[in-house]
Every structure is written in structure tokens, then in C-alpha cells.
Amino acid sequence: MEEPGYVPESDQGNSGFLDPSTERCIRSYGPAIKRYAGQYGFDWRLVLAIMKQESRFSCNAESHRGAIGLMQLMPLTREELGMKLDLEDLSHPEHNIQAGIFYLRTLYDLFEGAEEADRLKLTLAAYNAGLSRVRDAQELAIHLDDEPMQWQAVKDAFPLLSKQFYTLHRTIWGQDKPRSGWFGKSRETIKYVDSVMDYYDAFRLAMNWTRTRPTSRSIVRGLAERPVPANM
């Protein structure tokens, strides 16, 4: 039986479809990406899309907030994942990949019950902004009689977590801010989700999605019919 995220060797892209940085990443880290994506039930091309958005495939990338590596893991997250996975050096590319995908799966499991496309986008939003921000947005969506397990509802709620809506926060939480504090970077998170999904569409197109056959464990089984933008 094929592993989740399995892609035939002939479907791994060529210079006519993939940019040089993506090809270099696949040559250098492709085996590790595919191994851990399969282990945790993801299409490896989704992980590739996250890496492109997070680090532009630089294993030495470090953000001003201390996130490091291909998967841009934050200090506290690194500490927790290192203990759970018994990994000492999460700056090592393969360890960074393993921990990042494991963390992605951990977040994904928390949105059980959502439709697959919504579940994936909620997971990406939590990976970018933090789970607590998504939980605040979900709680706000419930207050607005919206569906908290739908990405559109959470997407609409995100801007309402900013400081200017403190009176709304007081109504919901009994204080002038959400449980996790004000959130003024909703546009960045929404753009992040959109960008990852666009890269993912492009990688599936370049690497012949129609020739893959995800198993029932695959995270992207519900996205198999997601239309690819015509301009790609």
C-alpha cells in the first residue's frame, strides 16, 4: 500500500515547472520531507509549500522573534517538541523538518470535525499565528452566530481581535481584550494561509497531482478536487 503523500518518482517535477530554489530543496531535503510527511499523514508537497513561505528553503533562516530553520520553529515550541520527540538540536535540518511536521499534525488533530479544506486552513492559521489566536477567533465567531470550524468564519473574526474592538471583547470575555490579548496581525495570517495554499496548488500542478493516489490517512484527501487557479 502506498504511504500517505506518496508521489511516483516520475512526478517529482522538472526545471520546466519548478523554480531552482524548489528543485534544490527537493534534492537536499526531499527524502526527509517525504518520510516525515508520510509518517504524520500529509502530502509532502504541502510541507514543501509551508517551507517556501516560512523560510524560502533556507535551513539557516532565523526570524527577529527567534524562529529558526526550514519550518521556522519558535523557541518555546522547539523546547516542547524537542522533549516530545527526544530531539536535541532542532536547528539540524532533518530534525527541524520532523518537528515541524509533527507540530503541524498536532494542530491538525485539534480541528477534528471541520471539513477537510477548512481544517487544513485552520491548521495553517494556527501554525502561523498560534493556536490561542485561532481559539479566540473561534470564540468570537460563536458569539456572532457563525460556524467556528469554518475558515471563512474565523477569517472574518480575526480582524475583530484588534484593540479597536475592545467593547466587543468586553461583551464576550468580560475584559477589554481577548483571552490571548489583542491581535493586530490578522492580515498577515490570512495572507500566510492564502500564500501557502497558492504554493501548494502550484506544486501539485507541477508534480502532476492527478497521478497521485492519497490514502484515507492523507490530510489532503478532501482537497484533491480543489481547483487550480487558471493563471498558474
Backbone as JSON, one array per atom type, in Angstrom:
{
  "sequence": "MEEPGYVPESDQGNSGFLDPSTERCIRSYGPAIKRYAGQYGFDWRLVLAIMKQESRFSCNAESHRGAIGLMQLMPLTREELGMKLDLEDLSHPEHNIQAGIFYLRTLYDLFEGAEEADRLKLTLAAYNAGLSRVRDAQELAIHLDDEPMQWQAVKDAFPLLSKQFYTLHRTIWGQDKPRSGWFGKSRETIKYVDSVMDYYDAFRLAMNWTRTRPTSRSIVRGLAERPVPANM",
  "N": [[0.84, -1.2, 0.0], [0.47, 2.24, -0.76], [2.19, 4.9, 0.89], [0.81, 7.67, 2.8], [0.78, 10.72, 1.05], [2.4, 9.81, -0.94], [4.26, 10.02, -3.92], [4.8, 9.18, -7.26], [8.04, 8.48, -8.65], [8.36, 9.64, -11.16], [6.82, 11.87, -10.97], [8.02, 14.02, -9.76], [8.66, 16.51, -10.61], [10.29, 18.98, -12.79], [12.77, 21.09, -14.31], [11.26, 22.63, -15.99], [8.96, 23.28, -14.68], [9.36, 23.76, -11.94], [10.9, 26.18, -9.82], [14.39, 27.06, -9.45], [15.2, 27.18, -6.68], [13.3, 25.62, -5.39], [13.75, 23.15, -6.59], [16.36, 22.66, -5.66], [15.86, 22.42, -2.95], [14.27, 20.1, -2.9], [16.11, 18.23, -3.83], [17.97, 18.31, -1.75], [16.53, 17.95, 0.66], [14.32, 16.45, 0.12], [13.95, 13.56, 0.56], [13.73, 13.43, 3.41], [11.57, 15.15, 3.89], [9.5, 13.77, 2.57], [9.49, 11.37, 3.97], [8.78, 12.07, 6.67], [6.45, 13.5, 6.23], [4.83, 11.49, 5.19], [4.8, 9.81, 7.42], [3.35, 11.3, 9.29], [1.02, 11.78, 7.95], [0.62, 13.66, 5.83], [0.46, 15.27, 2.6], [3.46, 15.54, 0.95], [4.04, 17.7, -0.63], [2.54, 19.76, 0.37], [3.93, 20.31, 2.74], [6.27, 21.2, 1.57], [5.31, 23.57, 0.44], [4.74, 25.03, 2.75], [7.31, 25.31, 3.8], [8.45, 26.92, 1.8], [7.05, 29.31, 2.13], [7.63, 29.89, 4.8], [10.49, 29.91, 5.19], [11.76, 30.27, 2.79], [13.16, 28.11, 1.9], [15.57, 28.1, 3.25], [17.82, 26.65, 5.38], [19.13, 27.95, 7.34], [17.62, 30.06, 8.12], [16.43, 32.64, 10.24], [14.16, 34.27, 12.27], [13.25, 37.59, 13.49], [12.03, 37.13, 15.84], [13.07, 34.86, 16.77], [12.44, 32.42, 15.6], [13.48, 29.49, 13.89], [15.15, 27.76, 11.17], [14.07, 25.55, 8.46], [11.34, 25.09, 8.87], [10.73, 27.11, 10.57], [10.56, 27.24, 13.56], [9.49, 28.34, 16.69], [11.13, 29.46, 19.77], [9.95, 28.45, 22.3], [8.24, 26.52, 21.3], [10.09, 24.85, 20.04], [11.45, 23.87, 22.26], [9.45, 22.36, 23.56], [8.78, 20.49, 21.56], [11.23, 19.26, 21.16], [11.52, 17.83, 23.53], [9.29, 16.1, 23.43], [9.83, 14.59, 21.13], [12.32, 13.68, 21.58], [14.58, 15.01, 20.55], [17.55, 16.74, 20.22], [18.84, 18.88, 18.86], [17.24, 21.13, 17.18], [17.91, 22.82, 15.21], [19.14, 21.44, 13.29], [18.61, 20.46, 9.98], [17.05, 18.07, 9.26], [15.93, 17.33, 11.72], [14.52, 19.63, 12.28], [12.65, 19.59, 10.23], [11.25, 17.2, 10.85], [10.21, 17.84, 13.41], [8.68, 20.11, 12.82], [6.71, 19.11, 11.08], [5.51, 17.23, 12.73], [4.45, 18.98, 14.66], [2.65, 20.37, 13.06], [0.85, 18.31, 12.53], [-0.09, 17.87, 15.12], [-1.5, 20.24, 15.6], [-3.41, 20.03, 13.55], [-4.93, 17.84, 14.4], [-6.4, 18.97, 16.41], [-8.5, 20.24, 15.26], [-10.5, 18.53, 14.58], [-13.47, 17.43, 13.04], [-14.01, 19.56, 11.44], [-14.65, 20.44, 8.01], [-12.54, 19.1, 5.44], [-11.02, 20.97, 3.84], [-11.39, 23.35, 5.28], [-10.32, 22.54, 7.7], [-7.6, 22.19, 7.15], [-6.84, 24.83, 6.52], [-7.4, 26.15, 8.92], [-5.52, 24.88, 10.49], [-3.13, 25.78, 9.3], [-3.37, 28.51, 9.87], [-3.17, 28.44, 12.66], [-0.59, 27.45, 12.89], [0.84, 29.61, 12.0], [-0.08, 31.96, 13.45], [-0.47, 31.07, 16.0], [-2.08, 28.79, 18.17], [-3.76, 29.78, 20.18], [-4.68, 32.22, 19.21], [-6.31, 31.48, 17.1], [-8.24, 30.06, 18.52], [-9.37, 32.16, 20.02], [-10.52, 33.62, 17.91], [-12.36, 31.74, 17.01], [-14.06, 31.6, 19.22], [-15.09, 34.15, 19.18], [-16.41, 34.03, 16.73], [-18.46, 32.24, 17.35], [-19.91, 33.82, 19.13], [-20.92, 35.61, 17.31], [-22.78, 34.11, 16.08], [-21.78, 32.46, 14.11], [-20.04, 29.84, 12.27], [-17.66, 28.14, 13.98], [-15.84, 26.24, 13.07], [-15.37, 26.68, 10.47], [-13.26, 28.03, 8.03], [-13.77, 30.52, 6.78], [-15.41, 31.85, 8.6], [-13.69, 32.14, 10.81], [-11.69, 33.59, 9.6], [-13.09, 35.96, 9.05], [-13.5, 36.76, 11.64], [-11.0, 37.27, 12.71], [-9.94, 40.02, 12.25], [-11.46, 41.34, 14.15], [-10.31, 40.93, 16.54], [-8.59, 42.89, 17.16], [-7.39, 45.86, 18.89], [-9.18, 48.0, 18.65], [-11.72, 46.98, 18.89], [-12.45, 46.68, 21.53], [-14.74, 47.0, 23.09], [-16.45, 45.03, 22.17], [-14.96, 42.83, 22.9], [-15.17, 43.04, 25.66], [-17.8, 42.35, 26.02], [-17.77, 39.67, 25.28], [-15.64, 38.39, 26.7], [-15.57, 39.61, 29.15], [-13.62, 41.42, 29.69], [-11.28, 43.9, 28.47], [-9.94, 42.87, 26.33], [-9.18, 40.03, 24.17], [-8.8, 36.56, 25.28], [-6.17, 35.84, 24.72], [-5.01, 38.25, 24.36], [-4.84, 41.36, 22.47], [-4.96, 41.2, 18.91], [-3.27, 42.22, 16.25], [-2.37, 41.46, 13.79], [-3.85, 40.19, 11.82], [-4.15, 40.36, 9.05], [-1.68, 39.5, 8.1], [-1.68, 36.8, 8.85], [-3.88, 35.79, 7.41], [-2.99, 36.29, 4.81], [-0.8, 34.63, 4.86], [-1.95, 32.03, 5.01], [-3.31, 32.01, 2.54], [-1.13, 32.26, 0.8], [0.41, 29.92, 1.28], [-1.44, 28.0, 0.4], [-1.62, 28.71, -2.27], [1.01, 28.2, -3.17], [1.0, 25.47, -2.71], [-0.98, 24.58, -4.52], [0.39, 25.22, -6.87], [2.63, 23.51, -6.72], [1.39, 21.02, -6.77], [0.32, 21.1, -9.31], [2.66, 21.28, -10.85], [3.83, 18.89, -10.23], [2.14, 16.92, -11.07], [-0.55, 16.26, -9.84], [-2.83, 14.69, -10.45], [-1.9, 12.16, -10.87], [-1.31, 11.08, -8.49], [-2.24, 9.17, -5.58], [-3.73, 9.57, -2.84], [-3.97, 8.05, 0.39], [-6.55, 7.01, 2.74], [-5.65, 8.13, 5.06], [-4.46, 10.45, 4.39], [-3.9, 13.9, 4.74], [-4.75, 15.64, 2.79], [-6.85, 14.56, 1.43], [-9.42, 15.55, 1.14], [-8.94, 17.74, -0.36], [-8.38, 17.08, -2.89], [-9.87, 17.7, -5.1], [-9.65, 20.37, -5.29], [-9.82, 23.26, -7.18], [-7.3, 24.4, -9.41], [-5.96, 27.62, -9.7], [-6.55, 29.46, -12.69], [-4.52, 31.01, -13.71], [-2.14, 29.86, -13.1]],
  "CA": [[0.0, 0.0, 0.0], [1.24, 3.48, -0.82], [2.16, 5.73, 2.08], [0.18, 8.97, 2.6], [1.68, 11.67, 0.44], [3.26, 9.15, -1.92], [4.3, 10.55, -5.28], [5.7, 8.39, -8.1], [9.3, 9.16, -8.97], [8.21, 10.42, -12.38], [6.01, 13.04, -10.7], [8.72, 14.89, -8.83], [8.91, 17.82, -11.17], [11.49, 19.21, -13.57], [13.11, 22.51, -14.4], [10.25, 23.34, -16.75], [7.83, 23.6, -13.84], [9.77, 24.19, -10.61], [11.99, 27.15, -9.8], [15.65, 26.44, -8.99], [15.28, 27.01, -5.23], [12.46, 24.47, -5.03], [14.47, 21.94, -7.02], [17.48, 22.43, -4.75], [15.29, 21.93, -1.68], [13.84, 18.71, -3.09], [17.32, 17.4, -3.91], [18.65, 18.26, -0.46], [15.71, 17.55, 1.8], [13.15, 15.71, -0.33], [13.72, 12.28, 1.26], [13.28, 13.67, 4.79], [10.23, 15.72, 3.81], [8.56, 12.72, 2.19], [9.43, 10.37, 5.04], [8.02, 12.53, 7.82], [5.1, 13.83, 5.77], [4.13, 10.22, 5.14], [4.64, 9.3, 8.78], [2.32, 12.06, 10.0], [-0.21, 11.82, 7.18], [0.48, 14.83, 4.97], [1.05, 15.32, 1.27], [4.76, 16.19, 1.14], [4.06, 18.98, -1.36], [2.02, 20.77, 1.31], [5.06, 20.67, 3.6], [7.15, 21.99, 0.72], [4.7, 24.89, 0.33], [4.94, 25.7, 4.04], [8.74, 25.69, 3.86], [8.71, 28.05, 0.89], [6.51, 30.51, 2.75], [8.27, 30.14, 6.09], [11.94, 30.14, 5.2], [12.29, 30.31, 1.43], [14.01, 26.92, 1.8], [16.87, 28.31, 3.88], [17.92, 25.94, 6.66], [19.74, 28.88, 8.3], [16.73, 31.2, 8.33], [16.08, 32.96, 11.63], [13.34, 35.48, 12.32], [13.58, 38.51, 14.58], [11.41, 36.61, 17.07], [13.8, 33.68, 17.2], [12.05, 31.2, 14.88], [14.64, 29.04, 13.12], [15.12, 26.6, 10.3], [13.18, 25.42, 7.3], [9.95, 25.16, 9.31], [10.62, 28.31, 11.41], [10.03, 26.87, 14.86], [9.74, 29.32, 17.74], [11.91, 28.9, 20.89], [9.17, 27.63, 23.23], [7.77, 25.35, 20.54], [11.26, 23.97, 19.87], [11.73, 23.21, 23.54], [8.41, 21.36, 23.79], [8.88, 19.43, 20.56], [12.46, 18.53, 21.41], [11.26, 16.89, 24.61], [8.34, 15.09, 22.98], [10.41, 13.75, 20.09], [13.67, 13.31, 22.0], [15.5, 15.61, 19.59], [18.33, 17.74, 20.94], [19.22, 20.03, 18.06], [16.21, 21.37, 16.17], [18.45, 23.62, 14.1], [19.53, 20.46, 12.26], [17.51, 20.46, 9.01], [16.14, 16.93, 9.33], [15.19, 17.42, 12.98], [13.61, 20.76, 12.12], [11.58, 19.1, 9.37], [10.45, 16.24, 11.61], [9.48, 18.52, 14.48], [7.7, 20.99, 12.21], [5.59, 18.32, 10.56], [4.83, 16.69, 13.92], [3.68, 20.08, 15.23], [1.54, 20.61, 12.14], [-0.12, 17.24, 12.77], [-0.68, 18.12, 16.43], [-2.5, 21.29, 15.4], [-4.47, 19.49, 12.7], [-5.77, 16.96, 15.2], [-7.24, 19.77, 17.28], [-9.63, 20.77, 14.5], [-11.32, 17.4, 14.13], [-14.87, 17.8, 12.88], [-14.12, 20.54, 10.36], [-14.47, 19.94, 6.65], [-11.1, 18.96, 5.21], [-10.4, 22.21, 3.37], [-11.39, 24.27, 6.42], [-9.42, 22.01, 8.73], [-6.23, 22.48, 6.75], [-6.59, 26.27, 6.64], [-7.35, 26.46, 10.35], [-4.22, 24.38, 10.94], [-2.11, 26.72, 8.82], [-3.51, 29.75, 10.64], [-2.63, 28.19, 13.99], [0.86, 27.31, 12.75], [1.39, 30.95, 11.79], [-0.43, 32.94, 14.47], [-0.57, 30.45, 17.3], [-3.37, 28.17, 18.4], [-4.61, 30.6, 21.04], [-5.31, 33.26, 18.38], [-7.4, 30.83, 16.37], [-9.29, 29.78, 19.51], [-10.07, 33.43, 20.29], [-11.35, 33.93, 16.74], [-13.47, 30.79, 17.01], [-14.98, 32.01, 20.27], [-15.75, 35.35, 18.68], [-17.33, 33.59, 15.68], [-19.62, 31.68, 18.04], [-20.67, 34.97, 19.64], [-21.58, 36.22, 16.16], [-23.65, 33.06, 15.5], [-21.13, 31.91, 12.92], [-19.56, 28.47, 12.45], [-16.25, 28.26, 14.37], [-14.98, 25.27, 12.4], [-15.22, 27.08, 9.07], [-12.18, 29.0, 7.88], [-14.3, 31.84, 6.44], [-15.89, 32.46, 9.83], [-12.51, 32.52, 11.58], [-11.05, 34.65, 8.8], [-13.87, 37.18, 9.28], [-13.4, 37.13, 13.05], [-9.63, 37.68, 13.05], [-9.74, 41.47, 12.42], [-12.22, 41.82, 15.3], [-9.49, 40.71, 17.72], [-7.69, 44.03, 17.35], [-7.67, 46.71, 20.05], [-10.3, 48.92, 18.43], [-12.98, 46.32, 19.18], [-12.39, 46.31, 22.94], [-16.09, 46.9, 23.68], [-16.92, 43.69, 21.8], [-14.21, 41.89, 23.75], [-15.72, 43.12, 27.0], [-19.05, 41.6, 25.99], [-17.5, 38.23, 25.15], [-14.7, 37.86, 27.68], [-15.64, 40.32, 30.43], [-12.42, 42.25, 29.82], [-11.12, 44.74, 27.28], [-9.14, 42.19, 25.3], [-9.41, 38.58, 24.1], [-8.05, 35.76, 26.26], [-4.74, 35.84, 24.36], [-4.58, 39.61, 24.09], [-5.21, 41.91, 21.17], [-4.26, 40.62, 17.76], [-3.29, 43.21, 15.19], [-1.69, 40.97, 12.59], [-4.75, 39.25, 11.13], [-3.89, 40.38, 7.61], [-0.5, 38.67, 7.85], [-2.06, 35.39, 8.95], [-4.75, 35.47, 6.27], [-2.12, 36.24, 3.64], [0.03, 33.42, 5.02], [-2.77, 30.87, 4.61], [-3.54, 32.09, 1.1], [0.13, 32.03, 0.09], [0.74, 28.5, 1.36], [-2.35, 27.25, -0.46], [-1.24, 29.0, -3.66], [2.21, 27.41, -3.45], [0.6, 24.06, -2.74], [-1.62, 24.38, -5.82], [1.42, 25.27, -7.92], [3.44, 22.3, -6.63], [0.59, 19.89, -7.24], [0.24, 21.21, -10.76], [3.98, 20.98, -11.41], [4.19, 17.49, -9.98], [1.1, 16.01, -11.57], [-1.43, 15.79, -8.77], [-3.79, 13.7, -10.9], [-1.29, 10.84, -10.91], [-1.11, 10.6, -7.13], [-3.4, 8.48, -5.03], [-3.59, 9.62, -1.4], [-4.74, 7.07, 1.14], [-7.57, 7.59, 3.62], [-4.98, 8.86, 6.14], [-3.84, 11.67, 3.89], [-4.52, 15.15, 5.15], [-5.27, 16.39, 1.66], [-7.82, 13.79, 0.66], [-10.57, 16.39, 0.84], [-8.52, 18.84, -1.23], [-7.97, 16.52, -4.17], [-10.61, 18.31, -6.19], [-9.53, 21.83, -5.2], [-9.41, 23.76, -8.49], [-6.08, 25.18, -9.51], [-6.21, 28.91, -10.38], [-6.27, 29.38, -14.13], [-3.31, 31.75, -14.1], [-0.93, 29.16, -12.67]],
  "C": [[0.88, 1.24, 0.0], [1.11, 4.24, 0.48], [1.43, 7.03, 1.78], [1.19, 9.95, 2.02], [2.6, 11.08, -0.59], [3.14, 9.82, -3.28], [5.24, 9.71, -6.11], [6.94, 9.19, -8.47], [9.17, 10.05, -10.2], [7.43, 11.7, -12.16], [6.72, 14.07, -9.84], [9.19, 16.19, -9.46], [10.16, 17.89, -12.0], [11.67, 20.7, -13.73], [12.11, 23.3, -15.21], [9.1, 23.81, -15.89], [8.22, 24.16, -12.47], [10.93, 25.18, -10.69], [13.23, 26.51, -9.18], [15.72, 26.23, -7.48], [14.44, 25.84, -4.76], [13.15, 23.18, -5.42], [15.64, 21.63, -6.09], [16.98, 21.88, -3.42], [14.89, 20.47, -1.8], [15.05, 17.79, -3.16], [17.95, 17.22, -2.53], [17.81, 17.62, 0.64], [14.49, 16.72, 1.42], [12.92, 14.4, 0.4], [13.19, 12.46, 2.68], [11.86, 14.23, 4.8], [9.2, 14.62, 3.54], [8.4, 11.69, 3.31], [8.55, 10.84, 6.19], [6.62, 12.99, 7.44], [4.25, 12.56, 5.72], [3.83, 9.69, 6.53], [3.49, 9.99, 9.51], [1.09, 12.34, 9.16], [-0.44, 13.04, 6.32], [1.0, 14.55, 3.56], [2.36, 16.11, 1.4], [4.85, 17.53, 0.42], [3.45, 20.1, -0.53], [3.14, 21.24, 2.23], [6.04, 21.54, 2.81], [6.62, 23.42, 0.58], [4.87, 25.69, 1.61], [6.38, 26.17, 4.17], [9.04, 26.9, 2.98], [8.22, 29.35, 1.52], [7.26, 30.88, 4.02], [9.71, 30.61, 5.97], [12.57, 30.34, 3.83], [13.36, 29.23, 1.23], [15.41, 27.13, 2.37], [16.91, 27.62, 5.23], [18.52, 26.82, 7.74], [18.84, 30.07, 8.61], [16.43, 31.38, 9.81], [15.32, 34.28, 11.64], [13.76, 36.36, 13.48], [12.97, 38.06, 15.91], [12.06, 35.3, 17.53], [13.37, 32.37, 16.56], [13.2, 30.8, 13.96], [14.29, 27.9, 12.19], [14.1, 26.63, 9.19], [11.72, 25.59, 7.68], [9.7, 26.31, 10.29], [9.93, 28.03, 12.74], [10.45, 27.89, 15.92], [10.43, 28.66, 18.94], [11.11, 27.99, 21.82], [8.66, 26.37, 22.55], [8.9, 24.36, 20.34], [11.53, 23.18, 21.15], [10.73, 22.08, 23.79], [8.54, 20.19, 22.83], [10.14, 18.6, 20.76], [12.27, 17.48, 22.5], [10.34, 15.76, 24.15], [8.96, 14.09, 22.01], [11.81, 13.26, 20.43], [14.7, 13.75, 20.97], [16.23, 16.75, 20.28], [18.56, 19.01, 20.13], [18.21, 20.25, 16.95], [16.65, 22.39, 15.12], [18.95, 22.71, 12.98], [18.36, 20.32, 11.29], [16.55, 19.29, 9.14], [15.32, 16.95, 10.61], [14.15, 18.54, 12.91], [12.4, 20.34, 11.29], [10.66, 18.16, 10.15], [9.58, 16.95, 12.65], [8.38, 19.43, 13.91], [6.47, 20.24, 11.72], [4.8, 17.68, 11.71], [3.94, 17.76, 14.55], [2.47, 20.39, 14.36], [0.44, 19.56, 12.36], [-0.83, 17.44, 14.11], [-1.78, 19.17, 16.33], [-3.69, 20.77, 14.6], [-5.45, 18.63, 13.5], [-6.73, 17.73, 16.1], [-8.46, 20.35, 16.58], [-10.49, 19.65, 13.9], [-12.78, 17.82, 14.09], [-15.08, 18.84, 11.8], [-14.05, 19.84, 9.02], [-12.99, 20.0, 6.3], [-10.42, 20.25, 4.77], [-10.32, 23.24, 4.5], [-10.37, 23.83, 7.46], [-7.96, 22.33, 8.4], [-5.91, 23.96, 6.92], [-6.56, 26.73, 8.09], [-6.01, 26.03, 10.94], [-3.1, 25.33, 10.54], [-2.16, 28.03, 9.59], [-2.92, 29.59, 12.04], [-1.12, 28.05, 13.95], [1.51, 28.69, 12.66], [1.16, 31.88, 12.98], [-0.42, 32.39, 15.88], [-1.98, 29.92, 17.53], [-4.3, 29.07, 19.2], [-5.32, 31.7, 20.25], [-6.49, 32.68, 17.61], [-8.55, 30.51, 17.32], [-10.06, 31.04, 19.87], [-11.01, 33.78, 19.14], [-12.55, 33.0, 16.66], [-14.52, 31.19, 18.05], [-15.77, 33.25, 19.85], [-16.77, 34.98, 17.6], [-18.61, 33.0, 16.29], [-20.52, 32.8, 18.55], [-21.46, 35.63, 18.51], [-22.51, 35.24, 15.43], [-23.09, 32.53, 14.19], [-20.57, 30.54, 13.28], [-18.06, 28.48, 12.75], [-15.31, 27.27, 13.7], [-14.87, 25.53, 10.9], [-14.17, 28.18, 8.97], [-12.72, 30.4, 7.6], [-14.77, 32.57, 7.69], [-14.73, 32.95, 10.69], [-11.78, 33.67, 10.89], [-11.76, 35.98, 9.02], [-13.71, 37.68, 10.71], [-12.02, 37.69, 13.41], [-9.48, 39.2, 13.21], [-10.44, 42.03, 13.65], [-11.48, 41.56, 16.61], [-8.55, 41.88, 18.01], [-8.23, 44.98, 18.43], [-8.91, 47.57, 19.87], [-11.66, 48.31, 18.76], [-13.06, 45.89, 20.65], [-13.77, 46.21, 23.58], [-16.71, 45.54, 23.36], [-16.23, 42.65, 22.67], [-14.77, 41.87, 25.17], [-17.02, 42.32, 27.1], [-18.8, 40.1, 26.01], [-16.7, 37.69, 26.32], [-14.75, 38.55, 29.04], [-14.41, 41.13, 30.73], [-12.2, 42.96, 28.49], [-10.29, 44.11, 26.18], [-9.48, 40.71, 25.28], [-8.54, 37.83, 25.12], [-6.55, 35.83, 26.0], [-4.22, 37.24, 24.06], [-5.04, 40.08, 22.72], [-4.36, 41.3, 20.06], [-4.37, 41.59, 16.59], [-2.65, 42.76, 13.89], [-2.54, 39.97, 11.8], [-4.49, 39.21, 9.63], [-2.7, 39.49, 7.25], [-0.87, 37.19, 7.87], [-2.93, 34.96, 7.79], [-3.93, 35.36, 5.0], [-1.24, 35.0, 3.68], [-0.73, 32.19, 4.54], [-2.97, 30.86, 3.09], [-2.27, 31.76, 0.32], [0.53, 30.56, 0.12], [-0.15, 27.69, 0.42], [-2.04, 27.5, -1.94], [0.01, 28.22, -4.05], [1.86, 25.93, -3.58], [-0.09, 23.72, -4.06], [-0.57, 24.3, -6.93], [2.27, 24.0, -7.91], [2.67, 21.07, -7.09], [0.48, 19.91, -8.76], [1.56, 20.81, -11.41], [4.33, 19.52, -11.28], [3.03, 16.54, -10.17], [0.24, 15.4, -10.48], [-2.33, 14.64, -9.22], [-3.23, 12.29, -10.93], [-1.03, 10.28, -9.52], [-2.38, 9.93, -6.65], [-3.29, 8.47, -3.51], [-4.46, 8.58, -0.71], [-5.73, 7.78, 2.05], [-6.95, 8.37, 4.76], [-4.47, 10.2, 5.68], [-4.62, 12.91, 4.28], [-5.23, 15.82, 3.99], [-6.32, 15.62, 0.89], [-9.02, 14.63, 0.27], [-10.23, 17.55, -0.06], [-8.18, 18.36, -2.63], [-8.66, 17.2, -5.33], [-10.53, 19.83, -6.16], [-9.03, 22.36, -6.52], [-8.13, 24.57, -8.43], [-6.38, 26.46, -10.25], [-5.75, 28.87, -11.82], [-4.99, 30.07, -14.54], [-2.04, 31.08, -13.65], [-0.39, 28.29, -13.78]]
}
